[in-house]
Amino acid sequence: MSTFHELGLKQELLQGVEILGFSEPTKVQELAIPTILASQRDLIALAQTGTGKTGAFGLPSLHQVDTDSSAVQVLVLSPTRELAIQIAKDLKAFAKKMKGLKTVAVYGGANISTQIRALDNGCQVVIGTPGRMLDLIRRKKLDVRNVRTLVLDEADEMLNMGFQDDLDAILADTPKEKQTLLFSATMPKAIAKMAKKYMNNPEEIEVGERNSGAKNVEHHYYMVHAKDRFEALKRVTDMNPDIYGIVFCRTRRETAEIASKLNKDGYNVDLLNGDLSQAQRDDVMNRFRTKELQLLVATDVAARGLDVNELTHVINYNLPDDLEVYIHRSGRTGRAGNSGVSISIIHTRETRRIRDLERMSGKDFIKKEVPSGEEICGIRMLDLIDTVKETQVNEEQMSKFLPEALEKLADLERDDLIKHFLSVEFNQFLDYYKNANDLNAKGGNDRGRDRDRGSKNNGRDRGGRGNDRGGRHGDDSGYERFFINVGRRDGLNPVRMMGLINEQLNGSKPDFGKIDVQNNFSFFEVEPGFSNDLIHSVKGAKFEGRDVAIEPAQQDKKSNSGGGGGRSFGGKRKGGKGKRRRG
């Protein structure tokens, strides 16, 4: 391992790094910094979240800035405002000793006039989201004609969020002769295409195995019926009294529903999604970082840029549509030398996706049984006892009250005293889980994969590909199939389709089955019972300016493309059984 002094950075930057308390670079920094400084060649760097990517591109980019010029020389594009703010904060800290260097962060959801004034005052480095940056360029408030270094951070997520057109427009105004640095956690085909489009003979560095995720993260999954997903989430949380983690959901509405239900049931939780103002996001994140909150319920987009190293768990309330996003999610835990657990709550149609994740990541996914009420009560009781035993006693102050307390309790035998003590704190848990149902779903052809006690078989089951061999309903029969009159040419994809439908439906949301997006129209499956609500609630809705219509799929409208690929999506939520105080 080299030191920062050996990487060729100017003294002012080394001083800034030293103030921050860093002495040795991370692996991606050790590889990227000298590579960027040694030549003007473009660079592709593949590294997981939490590996020090900001320093890897930020330090050499700052090193090459001419502080005698007030022209914008470095552009850093990020997918979210949270990440843009975090990058700007880090770059300012690195450049603390660089006289004359100014950075400006520009992003949506904030006053554009304030950002324009900051740009008018001159700066060499601009960090921002593609939409706001393009807006400022078109207003002629951001001049990018002198850019020397262009950074595309979290490039895979920018493509997932549909920023391709914005990126094209921004890069069209930048000089042809510049150094482009592309940093990404994953390398899907779209990133390779982006590299070919925007970069010139780039070098490539890779930290860790591609799509492998963090080494010290265990991967668990629980199989339940869709209607029991929320109850399973609560049991998993109750089984881990010291949990400190993120629950990932697909949509903003789902984050609001899940966070609201958990709050009502007494959990220390809040949500993070795109509906929050920047002030609200800052408040939530401050409470989360100080562990005032145990759980954060978030969308993938909103969670970009979070910098928290001590997470014990990541919970996938739904598996993401793009399985590479799972690698990104799971990398939120097991950081900075800590261990962590990534948990997925799946239904019986998703066992094949677990196998796909095992193949992609090279990790074993351990099937766990959703704990029974009795198991949870046992765990919580022992946790309560440990908490009592570890509580510091103030002997001096307690001595004033102890005689009266002992006299008051003198008529209770030792065993009776313990029972009463436990009941005070524990009766609500006992009442809640009395007669609790078994939530474990049978199905998914999980033969040979019973590893719920930690036994492993290298992530493969002898049951082959199971019952999901292209049959329309996979493991759960009875899904209803619908036709919708919008498709790929309208910008529709599976995630946007689910968002469109969920936004229109009031109340419960359906469990989605296969989704088959065609060029001009699409098909999708949902669990039974939503037909009338779907058809009537979507009337009058528009998607990208086009009137939307849904109808039951007829035999002659079936597609033979197989484009749905057997994908399965998250399900209907079920509320808790009543309030109780966390043990």
Coordinates of C-alpha atoms in Angstrom, one line a residue:
M1 CA 0.0 0.0 0.0
S2 CA 1.4 3.4 -1.0
T3 CA 0.8 6.7 0.7
F4 CA -0.8 9.8 -0.7
H5 CA 2.6 11.4 -0.8
E6 CA 3.7 8.9 -3.4
L7 CA 0.8 9.5 -5.8
G8 CA 2.1 12.8 -7.2
L9 CA -0.4 15.2 -5.7
K10 CA 0.5 18.8 -5.0
Q11 CA 1.3 19.8 -1.5
E12 CA -1.9 21.8 -0.9
L13 CA -4.0 18.7 -1.6
L14 CA -1.8 16.6 0.7
Q15 CA -2.4 19.0 3.5
G16 CA -6.2 18.9 2.9
V17 CA -6.1 15.1 3.0
E18 CA -4.0 15.1 6.2
I19 CA -6.5 17.5 7.9
L20 CA -9.2 15.0 7.1
G21 CA -7.2 12.3 8.8
F22 CA -6.4 10.1 5.8
S23 CA -2.9 8.7 5.4
E24 CA -3.2 5.8 3.0
P25 CA -5.3 5.8 -0.2
T26 CA -7.9 3.2 -0.9
K27 CA -7.3 0.7 -3.7
V28 CA -9.3 2.6 -6.3
Q29 CA -7.5 5.8 -5.3
E30 CA -4.1 4.1 -5.5
L31 CA -4.9 2.9 -9.0
A32 CA -6.8 5.9 -10.4
I33 CA -4.9 9.0 -9.1
P34 CA -1.5 8.3 -10.8
T35 CA -3.3 7.0 -13.9
I36 CA -5.2 10.3 -14.3
L37 CA -2.2 12.4 -13.6
A38 CA 0.2 10.5 -15.8
S39 CA -1.7 11.2 -19.0
Q40 CA -4.7 12.8 -20.5
R41 CA -6.2 9.5 -21.5
D42 CA -9.8 8.9 -20.5
L43 CA -10.5 6.4 -17.7
I44 CA -13.2 3.9 -16.8
A45 CA -13.1 2.9 -13.1
L46 CA -15.3 0.2 -11.8
A47 CA -15.6 0.1 -8.0
Q48 CA -18.3 -0.5 -5.4
T49 CA -20.0 2.1 -3.2
G50 CA -17.8 3.1 -0.2
T51 CA -14.4 2.5 -1.8
G52 CA -13.3 6.1 -2.0
K53 CA -14.3 7.0 -5.5
T54 CA -14.8 10.7 -4.8
G55 CA -11.1 11.0 -3.8
A56 CA -10.1 8.9 -6.8
F57 CA -11.5 11.4 -9.3
G58 CA -11.6 14.5 -7.1
L59 CA -8.0 14.8 -6.0
P60 CA -6.4 14.5 -9.4
S61 CA -9.1 16.7 -11.0
L62 CA -8.3 19.4 -8.4
H63 CA -4.6 18.9 -8.9
Q64 CA -4.9 19.9 -12.6
V65 CA -7.0 23.1 -12.0
D66 CA -5.5 26.4 -12.9
T67 CA -6.5 28.6 -10.0
D68 CA -5.4 31.8 -11.8
S69 CA -8.3 31.3 -14.2
S70 CA -11.9 31.7 -13.1
A71 CA -13.2 29.6 -16.0
V72 CA -15.1 26.3 -15.3
Q73 CA -12.5 23.6 -15.8
V74 CA -14.0 20.5 -14.1
L75 CA -17.5 19.2 -14.5
V76 CA -18.7 16.4 -12.2
L77 CA -22.1 14.9 -13.1
S78 CA -24.0 12.8 -10.5
P79 CA -27.4 11.2 -10.6
T80 CA -28.9 12.8 -7.5
R81 CA -28.7 16.0 -5.6
E82 CA -27.8 14.2 -2.4
L83 CA -24.7 12.7 -4.1
A84 CA -23.9 16.1 -5.8
I85 CA -24.0 17.8 -2.4
Q86 CA -21.8 15.1 -0.8
I87 CA -19.2 15.3 -3.7
A88 CA -19.1 19.1 -3.4
K89 CA -18.5 18.9 0.4
D90 CA -15.7 16.4 -0.1
L91 CA -14.0 18.4 -2.9
K92 CA -14.1 21.6 -0.7
A93 CA -12.5 19.6 2.1
F94 CA -9.8 18.3 -0.2
A95 CA -9.1 21.8 -1.5
K96 CA -9.1 23.6 1.8
K97 CA -5.5 24.7 1.4
M98 CA -5.8 25.6 -2.3
K99 CA -6.0 29.3 -2.5
G100 CA -8.3 30.7 -5.2
L101 CA -10.2 27.5 -5.9
K102 CA -14.0 27.7 -5.9
T103 CA -16.6 24.9 -6.3
V104 CA -20.3 25.3 -6.9
A105 CA -23.0 22.6 -6.6
V106 CA -26.0 22.9 -8.8
Y107 CA -29.1 20.6 -8.5
G108 CA -32.8 20.6 -8.7
G109 CA -35.1 21.3 -5.8
A110 CA -33.1 24.4 -4.8
N111 CA -33.3 28.0 -5.8
I112 CA -31.7 28.4 -9.2
S113 CA -31.1 32.1 -8.7
T114 CA -28.8 31.4 -5.8
Q115 CA -26.8 28.9 -8.0
I116 CA -26.7 31.4 -10.8
R117 CA -25.2 34.1 -8.5
A118 CA -22.6 31.6 -7.3
L119 CA -21.6 30.8 -11.0
D120 CA -21.5 34.5 -11.8
N121 CA -18.9 35.0 -9.0
G122 CA -16.6 32.6 -10.8
C123 CA -15.6 29.0 -10.1
Q124 CA -13.4 26.3 -11.5
V125 CA -15.3 23.2 -10.4
V126 CA -19.0 22.6 -10.9
I127 CA -20.8 19.5 -9.5
G128 CA -24.4 18.9 -10.3
T129 CA -27.2 16.8 -11.6
P130 CA -27.7 16.6 -15.4
G131 CA -31.1 18.3 -15.5
R132 CA -30.1 21.4 -13.6
M133 CA -26.7 21.6 -15.3
L134 CA -28.3 21.5 -18.7
D135 CA -30.9 24.1 -17.6
L136 CA -28.0 26.5 -16.6
I137 CA -26.1 25.8 -19.9
R138 CA -29.2 26.7 -21.9
R139 CA -29.7 29.9 -19.9
K140 CA -26.1 30.7 -20.7
K141 CA -25.2 30.9 -17.0
L142 CA -22.9 27.9 -17.1
D143 CA -20.1 28.1 -19.7
V144 CA -18.5 24.7 -20.3
R145 CA -16.4 25.6 -23.3
N146 CA -13.2 25.5 -21.2
V147 CA -13.8 22.2 -19.4
R148 CA -10.6 20.1 -19.1
T149 CA -12.0 17.3 -17.0
L150 CA -15.4 15.7 -17.2
V151 CA -16.5 13.2 -14.5
L152 CA -19.4 10.9 -14.8
D153 CA -20.0 9.5 -11.3
E154 CA -22.5 6.7 -10.7
A155 CA -22.8 6.5 -14.5
D156 CA -24.8 3.3 -14.3
E157 CA -27.4 5.0 -12.2
M158 CA -27.6 8.1 -14.5
L159 CA -28.5 5.8 -17.3
N160 CA -31.1 3.9 -15.2
M161 CA -32.7 7.3 -14.4
G162 CA -33.1 8.2 -18.0
F163 CA -30.4 11.0 -18.3
Q164 CA -29.1 9.9 -21.6
D165 CA -30.5 12.8 -23.6
D166 CA -29.3 15.4 -21.0
L167 CA -25.8 13.9 -21.0
D168 CA -25.8 14.1 -24.8
A169 CA -26.7 17.8 -24.7
I170 CA -24.3 18.7 -22.0
L171 CA -21.3 16.9 -23.6
A172 CA -22.1 18.5 -27.0
D173 CA -21.1 21.9 -25.5
T174 CA -17.8 20.7 -23.9
P175 CA -14.5 20.7 -25.8
K176 CA -13.5 17.7 -27.8
E177 CA -10.1 17.7 -26.2
K178 CA -10.8 16.9 -22.5
Q179 CA -10.2 14.1 -20.1
T180 CA -13.4 12.0 -19.4
L181 CA -13.5 10.0 -16.2
L182 CA -16.3 7.4 -15.9
F183 CA -16.9 5.9 -12.5
S184 CA -19.5 3.1 -12.0
A185 CA -20.3 0.4 -9.6
T186 CA -21.4 -2.0 -12.4
M187 CA -20.7 -2.5 -16.0
P188 CA -23.9 -3.3 -17.9
K189 CA -24.0 -3.1 -21.7
A190 CA -25.4 0.4 -21.5
I191 CA -22.2 1.6 -19.8
A192 CA -20.0 0.0 -22.4
K193 CA -22.1 1.8 -25.0
M194 CA -21.7 5.1 -23.1
A195 CA -18.0 4.6 -22.9
K196 CA -17.8 4.0 -26.7
K197 CA -19.9 7.1 -27.4
Y198 CA -18.2 9.6 -25.0
M199 CA -14.7 8.4 -24.5
N200 CA -11.5 8.0 -26.6
N201 CA -9.5 4.9 -26.1
P202 CA -10.1 4.8 -22.3
E203 CA -7.9 3.0 -19.8
E204 CA -9.9 0.7 -17.5
I205 CA -9.3 -0.2 -13.8
E206 CA -11.4 -2.4 -11.7
V207 CA -11.4 -2.8 -7.9
G208 CA -12.7 -6.2 -6.8
E209 CA -14.5 -8.7 -8.9
R210 CA -17.0 -7.3 -11.3
N211 CA -20.6 -7.3 -9.8
S212 CA -19.3 -9.2 -6.8
G213 CA -20.3 -6.8 -4.1
A214 CA -18.6 -6.5 -0.7
K215 CA -16.7 -9.5 0.6
N216 CA -17.9 -9.3 4.2
V217 CA -21.6 -9.2 3.5
E218 CA -23.9 -12.2 4.0
H219 CA -26.8 -12.6 1.7
H220 CA -30.1 -14.0 3.1
Y221 CA -33.6 -14.4 1.7
Y222 CA -37.0 -15.2 3.1
M223 CA -39.8 -16.6 0.9
V224 CA -43.3 -15.4 1.8
H225 CA -46.6 -14.8 -0.1
A226 CA -46.9 -11.3 -1.4
K227 CA -49.6 -10.4 1.1
D228 CA -47.3 -11.3 4.0
R229 CA -44.3 -9.2 2.9
F230 CA -44.9 -6.4 5.4
E231 CA -45.4 -8.7 8.3
A232 CA -42.3 -10.6 7.3
L233 CA -40.4 -7.3 7.3
K234 CA -41.5 -6.6 10.9
R235 CA -40.5 -10.1 12.1
V236 CA -37.1 -9.8 10.5
T237 CA -36.6 -6.4 12.2
D238 CA -37.9 -7.7 15.6
M239 CA -35.5 -10.7 15.3
N240 CA -32.5 -8.2 15.1
P241 CA -32.9 -5.8 18.1
D242 CA -29.7 -3.9 17.2
I243 CA -30.6 -3.4 13.5
Y244 CA -29.4 -0.2 11.9
G245 CA -30.2 -0.3 8.2
I246 CA -32.0 0.7 5.0
V247 CA -35.2 -0.8 3.7
F248 CA -35.2 -0.5 -0.1
C249 CA -38.6 -0.1 -1.9
R250 CA -39.4 0.5 -5.5
T251 CA -41.6 3.6 -5.5
R252 CA -42.0 6.8 -3.5
R253 CA -45.5 5.8 -2.6
E254 CA -44.3 2.5 -1.2
T255 CA -41.7 4.1 1.0
A256 CA -44.4 6.4 2.4
E257 CA -46.7 3.5 3.1
I258 CA -44.1 1.3 4.7
A259 CA -42.6 4.0 6.8
S260 CA -46.0 5.1 8.0
K261 CA -47.0 1.6 9.0
L262 CA -43.7 1.0 10.8
N263 CA -44.0 4.3 12.7
K264 CA -47.5 3.4 13.8
D265 CA -46.2 0.1 15.2
G266 CA -43.6 1.9 17.2
Y267 CA -40.4 1.6 15.2
N268 CA -37.8 4.3 15.0
V269 CA -38.0 4.9 11.2
D270 CA -38.3 7.6 8.6
L271 CA -38.4 7.7 4.8
L272 CA -36.1 9.1 2.1
N273 CA -37.6 9.7 -1.4
G274 CA -37.7 12.2 -4.1
D275 CA -40.7 14.0 -2.7
L276 CA -38.7 15.5 0.2
S277 CA -37.3 19.0 0.1
Q278 CA -33.5 19.3 0.6
A279 CA -34.2 20.6 4.2
Q280 CA -36.3 17.5 4.9
R281 CA -33.7 15.2 3.5
D282 CA -30.9 16.8 5.6
D283 CA -33.1 16.5 8.7
V284 CA -33.8 12.8 8.0
M285 CA -30.1 12.0 7.3
N286 CA -28.9 13.8 10.4
R287 CA -31.2 11.8 12.5
F288 CA -30.2 8.6 10.7
R289 CA -26.5 9.3 11.1
T290 CA -26.8 10.0 14.8
K291 CA -28.8 6.7 15.1
E292 CA -31.9 8.5 16.3
L293 CA -33.5 6.4 13.6
Q294 CA -32.9 2.6 13.4
L295 CA -34.3 2.2 9.9
L296 CA -34.4 4.3 6.8
V297 CA -37.0 3.4 4.1
A298 CA -35.7 4.6 0.8
T299 CA -35.9 4.3 -3.0
D300 CA -32.7 3.5 -4.9
V301 CA -32.6 7.0 -6.4
A302 CA -32.9 8.8 -3.0
A303 CA -30.3 6.6 -1.4
R304 CA -27.6 7.6 -3.9
G305 CA -24.8 9.5 -2.1
L306 CA -25.6 8.3 1.4
D307 CA -22.3 8.1 3.3
V308 CA -23.0 5.8 6.4
N309 CA -20.4 3.2 7.3
E310 CA -21.9 1.3 10.2
L311 CA -25.1 -0.2 8.7
T312 CA -25.8 -3.7 10.0
H313 CA -28.5 -4.6 7.4
V314 CA -29.8 -3.8 4.0
I315 CA -33.4 -5.1 3.5
N316 CA -34.7 -5.5 0.0
Y317 CA -38.5 -5.2 0.5
N318 CA -38.6 -5.9 -3.3
L319 CA -35.8 -7.2 -5.5
P320 CA -34.8 -4.5 -8.0
D321 CA -35.8 -4.9 -11.6
D322 CA -32.2 -4.6 -12.6
L323 CA -30.3 -7.2 -10.5
E324 CA -27.1 -5.3 -10.8
V325 CA -28.8 -2.7 -8.6
Y326 CA -28.9 -5.4 -5.9
I327 CA -25.1 -5.3 -5.8
H328 CA -25.2 -1.6 -5.2
R329 CA -27.8 -1.9 -2.5
S330 CA -25.9 -4.7 -0.6
G331 CA -22.7 -2.6 -0.8
R332 CA -24.3 -0.1 1.6
T333 CA -23.5 -2.5 4.5
G334 CA -20.2 -4.3 5.2
R335 CA -18.3 -1.0 4.7
A336 CA -15.1 0.3 6.4
G337 CA -14.1 -3.2 7.7
N338 CA -17.5 -4.0 9.2
S339 CA -19.6 -7.0 8.4
G340 CA -23.2 -6.8 7.3
V341 CA -26.2 -8.7 6.1
S342 CA -28.2 -8.1 2.9
I343 CA -31.8 -9.5 3.3
S344 CA -34.3 -10.0 0.5
I345 CA -38.0 -10.7 1.1
I346 CA -39.2 -12.6 -1.9
H347 CA -42.3 -14.4 -3.1
T348 CA -42.5 -17.8 -4.7
R349 CA -42.2 -16.5 -8.2
E350 CA -38.7 -15.1 -7.5
T351 CA -36.6 -18.1 -6.7
R352 CA -35.1 -18.0 -10.2
R353 CA -34.0 -14.4 -9.7
I354 CA -32.1 -15.5 -6.5
R355 CA -30.3 -18.1 -8.6
D356 CA -29.5 -15.4 -11.2
L357 CA -28.1 -13.2 -8.4
E358 CA -25.9 -16.1 -7.1
R359 CA -24.5 -16.6 -10.6
M360 CA -23.9 -12.9 -11.2
S361 CA -22.3 -12.2 -7.8
G362 CA -20.6 -15.5 -7.1
K363 CA -22.1 -15.4 -3.6
D364 CA -24.2 -18.0 -1.8
F365 CA -27.7 -16.8 -0.8
I366 CA -28.8 -18.5 2.4
K367 CA -32.5 -19.3 2.6
K368 CA -33.8 -18.4 6.1
E369 CA -37.1 -19.3 7.7
V370 CA -39.2 -16.3 8.8
P371 CA -39.0 -16.5 12.6
S372 CA -42.1 -17.6 14.6
G373 CA -43.6 -15.4 17.2
E374 CA -42.1 -17.7 19.9
E375 CA -38.6 -17.3 18.5
I376 CA -38.8 -13.6 18.3
C377 CA -40.1 -13.3 21.9
G378 CA -37.2 -15.5 23.1
I379 CA -34.7 -13.3 21.3
R380 CA -36.2 -10.0 22.6
M381 CA -36.4 -11.3 26.1
L382 CA -32.7 -12.2 26.2
D383 CA -31.9 -8.8 24.6
L384 CA -33.8 -7.1 27.3
I385 CA -32.0 -9.0 30.0
D386 CA -28.6 -8.2 28.5
T387 CA -29.6 -4.5 28.4
V388 CA -30.6 -4.6 32.1
K389 CA -27.3 -6.4 33.0
E390 CA -25.2 -3.9 31.1
T391 CA -27.0 -0.8 32.5
Q392 CA -24.7 1.3 34.6
V393 CA -26.0 1.7 38.2
N394 CA -25.4 5.0 39.9
E395 CA -24.8 3.6 43.4
E396 CA -24.7 6.9 45.2
Q397 CA -28.1 8.1 43.9
M398 CA -29.7 4.7 43.9
S399 CA -28.9 4.1 47.6
K400 CA -31.4 6.8 48.5
F401 CA -34.3 4.9 47.0
L402 CA -33.2 1.3 47.3
P403 CA -34.4 0.6 50.9
E404 CA -37.9 1.7 50.1
A405 CA -37.9 -0.3 46.9
L406 CA -36.7 -3.4 48.7
E407 CA -39.4 -3.1 51.3
K408 CA -42.0 -2.7 48.6
L409 CA -40.9 -5.8 46.8
A410 CA -40.2 -7.9 50.0
D411 CA -43.3 -10.1 49.6
L412 CA -42.3 -11.3 46.1
E413 CA -40.2 -14.4 45.6
R414 CA -37.2 -14.2 43.3
D415 CA -38.9 -16.0 40.4
D416 CA -42.1 -13.9 40.8
L417 CA -40.0 -10.7 40.8
I418 CA -38.4 -11.7 37.5
K419 CA -41.7 -12.5 36.0
H420 CA -43.2 -9.2 36.9
F421 CA -40.1 -7.3 35.8
L422 CA -40.2 -9.0 32.4
S423 CA -43.9 -8.6 31.9
V424 CA -43.7 -4.8 32.4
E425 CA -41.5 -4.5 29.4
F426 CA -42.5 -7.5 27.5
N427 CA -46.3 -8.0 27.6
Q428 CA -46.9 -6.1 24.4
F429 CA -44.5 -8.4 22.4
L430 CA -46.1 -11.5 24.0
D431 CA -49.6 -10.2 23.1
Y432 CA -48.6 -9.3 19.6
Y433 CA -47.1 -12.6 18.7
K434 CA -49.6 -14.8 20.5
N435 CA -50.9 -17.3 18.0
A436 CA -48.7 -15.8 15.2
N437 CA -49.1 -17.5 11.9
D438 CA -46.3 -19.3 10.0
L439 CA -45.4 -16.8 7.2
N440 CA -43.0 -19.1 5.3
A441 CA -44.3 -19.8 1.8
K442 CA -43.8 -23.2 0.3
G443 CA -43.1 -23.3 -3.4
G444 CA -40.6 -22.0 -5.9
N445 CA -39.2 -25.5 -6.4
D446 CA -36.7 -24.9 -3.6
R447 CA -35.6 -28.5 -3.4
G448 CA -32.0 -28.9 -2.4
R449 CA -31.7 -25.3 -1.2
D450 CA -32.7 -25.7 2.4
R451 CA -29.8 -23.7 3.9
D452 CA -31.8 -21.9 6.6
R453 CA -29.3 -23.1 9.2
G454 CA -26.3 -21.9 7.3
S455 CA -25.5 -25.0 5.3
K456 CA -24.3 -24.1 1.8
N457 CA -24.1 -25.9 -1.6
N458 CA -22.3 -23.3 -3.6
G459 CA -25.5 -21.4 -4.5
R460 CA -26.9 -24.1 -6.8
D461 CA -29.9 -26.4 -6.3
R462 CA -30.5 -29.8 -7.7
G463 CA -34.0 -28.9 -8.6
G464 CA -32.8 -27.3 -11.9
R465 CA -34.8 -24.3 -13.0
G466 CA -37.9 -25.4 -11.2
N467 CA -41.4 -24.9 -12.4
D468 CA -40.9 -21.5 -13.9
R469 CA -40.1 -22.8 -17.4
G470 CA -41.8 -20.0 -19.4
G471 CA -45.3 -20.9 -18.1
R472 CA -47.4 -17.9 -17.9
H473 CA -48.0 -18.1 -14.2
G474 CA -44.8 -19.6 -13.0
D475 CA -45.2 -21.0 -9.4
D476 CA -48.3 -19.0 -8.5
S477 CA -51.2 -19.7 -10.8
G478 CA -54.0 -17.3 -11.4
Y479 CA -52.2 -14.1 -12.3
E480 CA -54.3 -11.9 -14.6
R481 CA -52.8 -10.6 -17.8
F482 CA -53.5 -7.1 -19.1
F483 CA -52.8 -5.1 -22.3
I484 CA -51.7 -1.4 -22.1
N485 CA -51.4 0.9 -25.1
V486 CA -48.0 2.4 -24.4
G487 CA -44.6 0.8 -24.9
R488 CA -40.9 1.3 -25.4
R489 CA -41.2 4.1 -27.9
D490 CA -43.1 6.1 -25.3
G491 CA -40.2 5.7 -22.8
L492 CA -42.0 2.9 -20.9
N493 CA -40.0 0.3 -18.9
P494 CA -41.1 -2.1 -16.2
V495 CA -40.3 0.2 -13.4
R496 CA -42.1 3.1 -15.0
M497 CA -45.1 0.9 -15.7
M498 CA -45.4 -0.1 -12.1
G499 CA -45.0 3.5 -11.0
L500 CA -47.7 4.6 -13.5
I501 CA -50.2 1.9 -12.3
N502 CA -49.4 2.4 -8.6
E503 CA -49.8 6.2 -8.9
Q504 CA -53.3 5.7 -10.3
L505 CA -54.5 3.1 -7.8
N506 CA -55.9 4.1 -4.5
G507 CA -55.5 1.8 -1.5
S508 CA -53.8 -1.6 -1.9
K509 CA -51.3 -2.2 -4.7
P510 CA -51.1 -5.4 -6.7
D511 CA -48.3 -8.0 -6.8
F512 CA -46.9 -7.8 -10.4
G513 CA -46.0 -10.9 -12.4
K514 CA -44.4 -10.9 -15.8
I515 CA -44.0 -7.6 -17.6
D516 CA -43.5 -7.6 -21.4
V517 CA -42.7 -4.2 -22.9
Q518 CA -43.1 -4.0 -26.7
N519 CA -42.3 -1.1 -28.9
N520 CA -45.9 0.3 -29.2
F521 CA -47.7 -1.5 -26.4
S522 CA -47.1 -3.8 -23.5
F523 CA -48.5 -6.7 -21.4
F524 CA -48.3 -7.2 -17.7
E525 CA -49.6 -9.6 -15.0
V526 CA -51.0 -8.8 -11.6
E527 CA -52.6 -10.9 -8.9
P528 CA -56.3 -11.4 -9.1
G529 CA -58.9 -9.0 -7.7
F530 CA -57.6 -5.7 -9.2
S531 CA -59.2 -5.9 -12.7
N532 CA -61.9 -3.3 -12.2
D533 CA -59.8 -0.9 -10.2
L534 CA -57.0 -1.0 -12.8
I535 CA -59.2 -0.3 -15.8
H536 CA -61.3 2.4 -14.2
S537 CA -58.5 4.2 -12.2
V538 CA -56.3 4.6 -15.3
K539 CA -59.0 6.2 -17.4
G540 CA -58.0 9.8 -18.1
A541 CA -54.3 9.2 -17.1
K542 CA -51.5 10.2 -19.5
F543 CA -48.0 8.9 -20.0
E544 CA -45.6 11.2 -21.7
G545 CA -48.6 13.0 -23.2
R546 CA -50.3 9.9 -24.5
D547 CA -53.8 8.8 -23.2
V548 CA -53.4 5.5 -21.4
A549 CA -55.9 2.6 -21.8
I550 CA -55.8 -0.8 -20.1
E551 CA -57.9 -3.9 -20.9
P552 CA -57.7 -7.6 -20.1
A553 CA -55.3 -9.2 -22.6
Q554 CA -57.1 -11.3 -25.3
Q555 CA -55.7 -14.4 -26.7
D556 CA -54.9 -12.7 -30.0
K557 CA -53.0 -10.0 -28.4
K558 CA -50.4 -12.2 -26.7
S559 CA -46.8 -11.6 -27.6
N560 CA -44.4 -14.4 -28.4
S561 CA -41.4 -12.4 -27.6
G562 CA -40.9 -13.6 -24.1
G563 CA -39.7 -10.1 -23.3
G564 CA -41.0 -10.3 -19.7
G565 CA -38.3 -12.8 -19.0
G566 CA -40.2 -14.2 -16.1
R567 CA -39.6 -11.1 -14.0
S568 CA -41.5 -10.7 -10.8
F569 CA -42.2 -7.6 -8.9
G570 CA -43.2 -6.6 -5.4
G571 CA -46.5 -7.0 -3.8
K572 CA -49.5 -5.8 -1.9
R573 CA -48.7 -4.7 1.7
K574 CA -50.5 -5.9 4.8
G575 CA -50.7 -3.7 7.9
G576 CA -49.6 -4.7 11.3
K577 CA -51.8 -6.2 14.0
G578 CA -51.6 -3.4 16.5
K579 CA -49.2 -1.0 18.2
R580 CA -46.5 -2.2 20.5
R581 CA -43.5 -0.7 22.0
R582 CA -40.2 -1.9 20.6
G583 CA -38.7 -4.3 23.2

